[in-house]
Amino acid sequence: MVKIFIDAGHGGKDSGAVGNGLLEKDLTLRIAKRVKQLLAAYENVEVKMSRTKDTYPSLAERTKAANVWGADFFLSIHINAGGGVGYEDFVYPGSSKSIAYQNVIHSEMVKQIDMKDRGKKQGNLHVLRESNMPAILTECGFIDNKDDAAKLKGENFIEAIAKGHVNGLVKAFDLKEQKADDDCEYYIVVLKGDTVSKLAKKYDTTIAKIKSWNQLDDKYTIRIDQKLRVK
């Protein structure tokens, strides 16, 4: 079982970078949740998140949670600021295992997103230094650049960022997709805007089956972050 710890940067009292009507903390949480949802399609992978809501765990709390859990990899998702443009990622200086994973994840990220490649970098950052496992921090565009921000406002671009992370993790850890047969149960994590009707259509099933599998009430009530069987 591969244990992936996903850290949605900032949160709560710490908005992170701000620009063009966007908050970094909101974007990182959306991306992190979608990464978790996409990883649910693969076998032998377990995901834990540093936060699932608009809260602020300290940097020490984030790395401690990953270390105590015994994660195999630490992924910290961020949005950049400071007048630049494009995508870049960081690992701790000289960490050979992290660098090896960075090579794979960076390659898959730049394949997915239409954004300037600022390269693979190294930095003495807390989440990279204090995590006991290989770790990477991704900076997915500049919130204060109007062109990058315009992309970050699009749902399709957020999806591309999430897929880039997932494709990198799949390749780095040789993850296999769950078998798509009638006997294989398939679960997703409910995101904002999901409804039973939408999910039934997306996963080619029926509302009645989703209700039965998950013992939903007659109003088909589901909640954000709920693990839901859809196949």
Coordinates of C-alpha atoms in Angstrom, one line a residue:
M1 CA 0.0 0.0 0.0
V2 CA 1.4 3.4 -1.1
K3 CA 0.6 6.2 1.4
I4 CA 0.4 9.6 -0.1
F5 CA 0.1 12.7 2.1
I6 CA -1.4 15.7 0.3
D7 CA -0.9 19.1 1.8
A8 CA -3.2 21.9 0.5
G9 CA -1.0 25.0 1.2
H10 CA -2.1 27.7 3.6
G11 CA -5.8 27.9 4.8
G12 CA -7.9 29.5 7.5
K13 CA -6.3 32.7 8.8
D14 CA -3.5 32.3 6.2
S15 CA -4.9 33.1 2.7
G16 CA -1.5 32.6 1.1
A17 CA -0.9 34.6 -2.1
V18 CA -3.7 36.9 -3.3
G19 CA -4.4 38.4 -6.7
N20 CA -6.8 38.9 -9.5
G21 CA -9.8 38.0 -7.3
L22 CA -8.2 34.7 -6.2
L23 CA -7.0 33.3 -2.9
E24 CA -4.2 30.7 -2.9
K25 CA -5.8 28.8 0.0
D26 CA -9.0 28.2 -2.0
L27 CA -7.1 27.0 -5.1
T28 CA -4.8 24.6 -3.3
L29 CA -7.7 23.0 -1.5
R30 CA -9.7 22.5 -4.7
I31 CA -6.7 20.9 -6.4
A32 CA -5.8 18.7 -3.5
K33 CA -9.3 17.4 -3.2
R34 CA -9.4 16.6 -6.9
V35 CA -6.0 14.8 -6.7
K36 CA -7.4 12.7 -3.9
Q37 CA -10.6 11.9 -5.9
L38 CA -8.6 10.9 -9.0
L39 CA -6.3 8.7 -7.0
A40 CA -9.3 6.7 -5.8
A41 CA -9.4 5.1 -9.2
Y42 CA -6.1 3.3 -8.4
E43 CA -5.3 0.2 -6.4
N44 CA -3.2 -0.1 -3.3
V45 CA -2.9 3.7 -2.6
E46 CA -4.1 5.4 0.5
V47 CA -4.4 9.2 0.8
K48 CA -4.4 11.5 3.8
M49 CA -4.8 15.3 3.6
S50 CA -3.3 18.0 5.9
R51 CA -6.7 19.8 5.7
T52 CA -10.1 19.2 4.0
K53 CA -11.7 22.5 4.9
D54 CA -10.7 26.1 5.3
T55 CA -8.5 25.5 8.4
Y56 CA -4.9 26.4 9.2
P57 CA -2.7 23.6 10.4
S58 CA 0.7 24.9 11.2
L59 CA 3.7 23.8 9.1
A60 CA 4.9 21.7 12.1
E61 CA 1.5 20.1 12.4
R62 CA 1.4 19.2 8.7
T63 CA 4.8 17.4 8.7
K64 CA 4.1 15.8 12.1
A65 CA 0.8 14.3 10.7
A66 CA 2.6 12.9 7.7
N67 CA 5.5 11.5 9.8
V68 CA 3.2 9.9 12.4
W69 CA 1.1 8.4 9.7
G70 CA 4.1 6.9 8.0
A71 CA 3.5 8.4 4.6
D72 CA 5.6 7.2 1.6
F73 CA 5.4 10.6 -0.1
F74 CA 4.6 14.2 0.9
L75 CA 2.9 16.4 -1.8
S76 CA 2.5 20.1 -1.0
I77 CA 0.4 22.1 -3.4
H78 CA 0.8 25.8 -3.7
I79 CA 0.2 28.8 -6.0
N80 CA 3.0 31.3 -6.6
A81 CA 3.3 35.1 -6.4
G82 CA 5.9 37.8 -6.9
G83 CA 5.7 38.9 -10.5
G84 CA 6.7 35.8 -12.3
V85 CA 4.9 33.5 -14.6
G86 CA 4.6 29.7 -15.0
Y87 CA 5.0 26.4 -13.1
E88 CA 7.9 25.2 -10.9
D89 CA 8.4 22.7 -8.2
F90 CA 10.8 22.3 -5.3
V91 CA 12.5 19.5 -3.4
Y92 CA 14.9 19.6 -0.4
P93 CA 18.6 20.2 -1.6
G94 CA 20.5 17.0 -2.2
S95 CA 17.6 14.6 -1.4
S96 CA 18.2 11.9 -4.1
K97 CA 14.9 10.1 -3.6
S98 CA 12.9 13.4 -3.8
I99 CA 14.8 14.5 -6.9
A100 CA 14.0 11.2 -8.6
Y101 CA 10.3 11.7 -7.9
Q102 CA 10.5 15.3 -8.9
N103 CA 11.9 14.4 -12.3
V104 CA 8.8 12.2 -13.0
I105 CA 6.2 14.5 -11.5
H106 CA 7.6 17.6 -13.2
S107 CA 7.6 15.9 -16.5
E108 CA 3.9 14.9 -16.2
M109 CA 2.9 18.3 -14.9
V110 CA 4.3 20.2 -17.9
K111 CA 2.6 17.7 -20.3
Q112 CA -0.8 18.6 -18.8
I113 CA -0.7 22.3 -18.2
D114 CA -0.4 25.1 -20.7
M115 CA 2.0 27.2 -18.7
K116 CA 5.7 28.3 -18.9
D117 CA 8.0 25.8 -17.4
R118 CA 10.2 27.5 -14.8
G119 CA 12.1 24.3 -14.1
K120 CA 12.9 21.9 -11.3
K121 CA 14.3 23.6 -8.2
Q122 CA 15.5 22.9 -4.7
G123 CA 14.8 24.8 -1.5
N124 CA 15.2 24.6 2.3
L125 CA 11.5 24.8 3.0
H126 CA 9.9 23.4 6.2
V127 CA 7.6 20.8 4.6
L128 CA 10.5 19.5 2.5
R129 CA 13.1 19.5 5.3
E130 CA 11.0 18.2 8.2
S131 CA 9.1 15.4 6.4
N132 CA 10.7 12.0 7.0
M133 CA 9.7 10.8 3.5
P134 CA 10.5 12.0 0.0
A135 CA 8.6 15.3 -0.6
I136 CA 7.8 17.8 -3.3
L137 CA 6.3 21.3 -3.2
T138 CA 4.6 22.4 -6.5
E139 CA 3.9 26.0 -7.4
C140 CA 1.1 26.0 -10.0
G141 CA 1.3 29.4 -11.6
F142 CA 1.4 33.0 -10.4
I143 CA -1.8 34.3 -8.9
D144 CA -0.6 37.9 -9.4
N145 CA 0.0 37.4 -13.1
K146 CA -3.2 38.1 -15.1
D147 CA -2.5 35.4 -17.7
D148 CA -1.8 32.7 -15.1
A149 CA -4.7 33.9 -13.0
A150 CA -7.1 33.7 -15.9
K151 CA -6.1 30.1 -16.4
L152 CA -6.5 29.3 -12.7
K153 CA -10.1 30.6 -12.8
G154 CA -11.0 27.9 -15.3
E155 CA -12.4 24.5 -14.1
N156 CA -10.6 22.7 -17.0
F157 CA -7.3 24.1 -16.0
I158 CA -7.7 23.1 -12.3
E159 CA -8.6 19.6 -13.7
A160 CA -5.4 19.6 -15.8
I161 CA -3.3 20.6 -12.7
A162 CA -4.8 17.8 -10.7
K163 CA -4.3 15.3 -13.5
G164 CA -0.7 16.3 -13.8
H165 CA 0.0 15.6 -10.2
V166 CA -1.9 12.3 -10.4
N167 CA -0.2 11.2 -13.6
G168 CA 3.2 11.9 -11.9
L169 CA 2.3 9.9 -8.8
V170 CA 0.9 7.0 -10.9
K171 CA 4.1 6.8 -12.9
A172 CA 6.5 7.4 -9.9
F173 CA 4.8 4.7 -7.8
D174 CA 3.7 2.4 -10.6
L175 CA 0.1 2.6 -9.5
K176 CA -2.5 0.3 -11.3
E177 CA -6.0 1.3 -12.1
Q178 CA -8.8 -0.6 -10.3
K179 CA -10.4 -3.3 -12.4
A180 CA -13.4 -2.0 -14.2
D181 CA -15.7 -4.9 -13.8
D182 CA -19.1 -5.4 -12.2
D183 CA -17.6 -7.0 -9.1
C184 CA -15.2 -4.2 -8.4
E185 CA -16.6 -1.5 -6.1
Y186 CA -15.5 2.1 -7.0
Y187 CA -15.5 5.0 -4.6
I188 CA -15.1 8.8 -5.0
V189 CA -14.8 11.7 -2.6
V190 CA -17.7 14.1 -3.0
L191 CA -16.7 17.6 -4.1
K192 CA -18.6 20.9 -4.0
G193 CA -21.3 20.9 -6.7
D194 CA -21.7 17.1 -6.9
T195 CA -25.2 15.6 -6.8
V196 CA -26.3 12.0 -6.9
S197 CA -27.9 12.7 -10.3
K198 CA -24.7 14.2 -11.8
L199 CA -22.6 11.3 -10.4
A200 CA -24.9 8.7 -11.7
K201 CA -24.6 10.2 -15.2
K202 CA -20.9 10.6 -14.9
Y203 CA -20.2 7.0 -13.8
D204 CA -22.9 5.4 -16.0
T205 CA -25.0 4.1 -13.2
T206 CA -28.4 4.8 -11.6
I207 CA -29.5 7.1 -8.8
A208 CA -31.2 4.1 -7.2
K209 CA -28.0 2.1 -7.1
I210 CA -26.0 5.0 -5.6
K211 CA -28.7 5.4 -3.0
S212 CA -28.7 1.7 -2.1
W213 CA -25.0 1.3 -2.0
N214 CA -24.5 4.2 0.3
Q215 CA -27.8 4.0 2.3
L216 CA -28.8 7.5 1.4
D217 CA -32.0 9.1 2.6
D218 CA -35.0 9.8 0.4
K219 CA -33.6 13.2 -0.4
Y220 CA -30.4 11.7 -1.7
T221 CA -28.4 13.8 0.7
I222 CA -24.6 13.7 0.3
R223 CA -22.0 15.9 1.9
I224 CA -18.7 17.4 0.7
D225 CA -15.7 15.1 1.5
Q226 CA -18.0 12.1 1.9
K227 CA -16.6 8.8 0.5
L228 CA -19.3 7.6 -1.9
R229 CA -19.6 4.3 -3.8
V230 CA -20.5 5.0 -7.5
K231 CA -19.9 1.6 -9.0

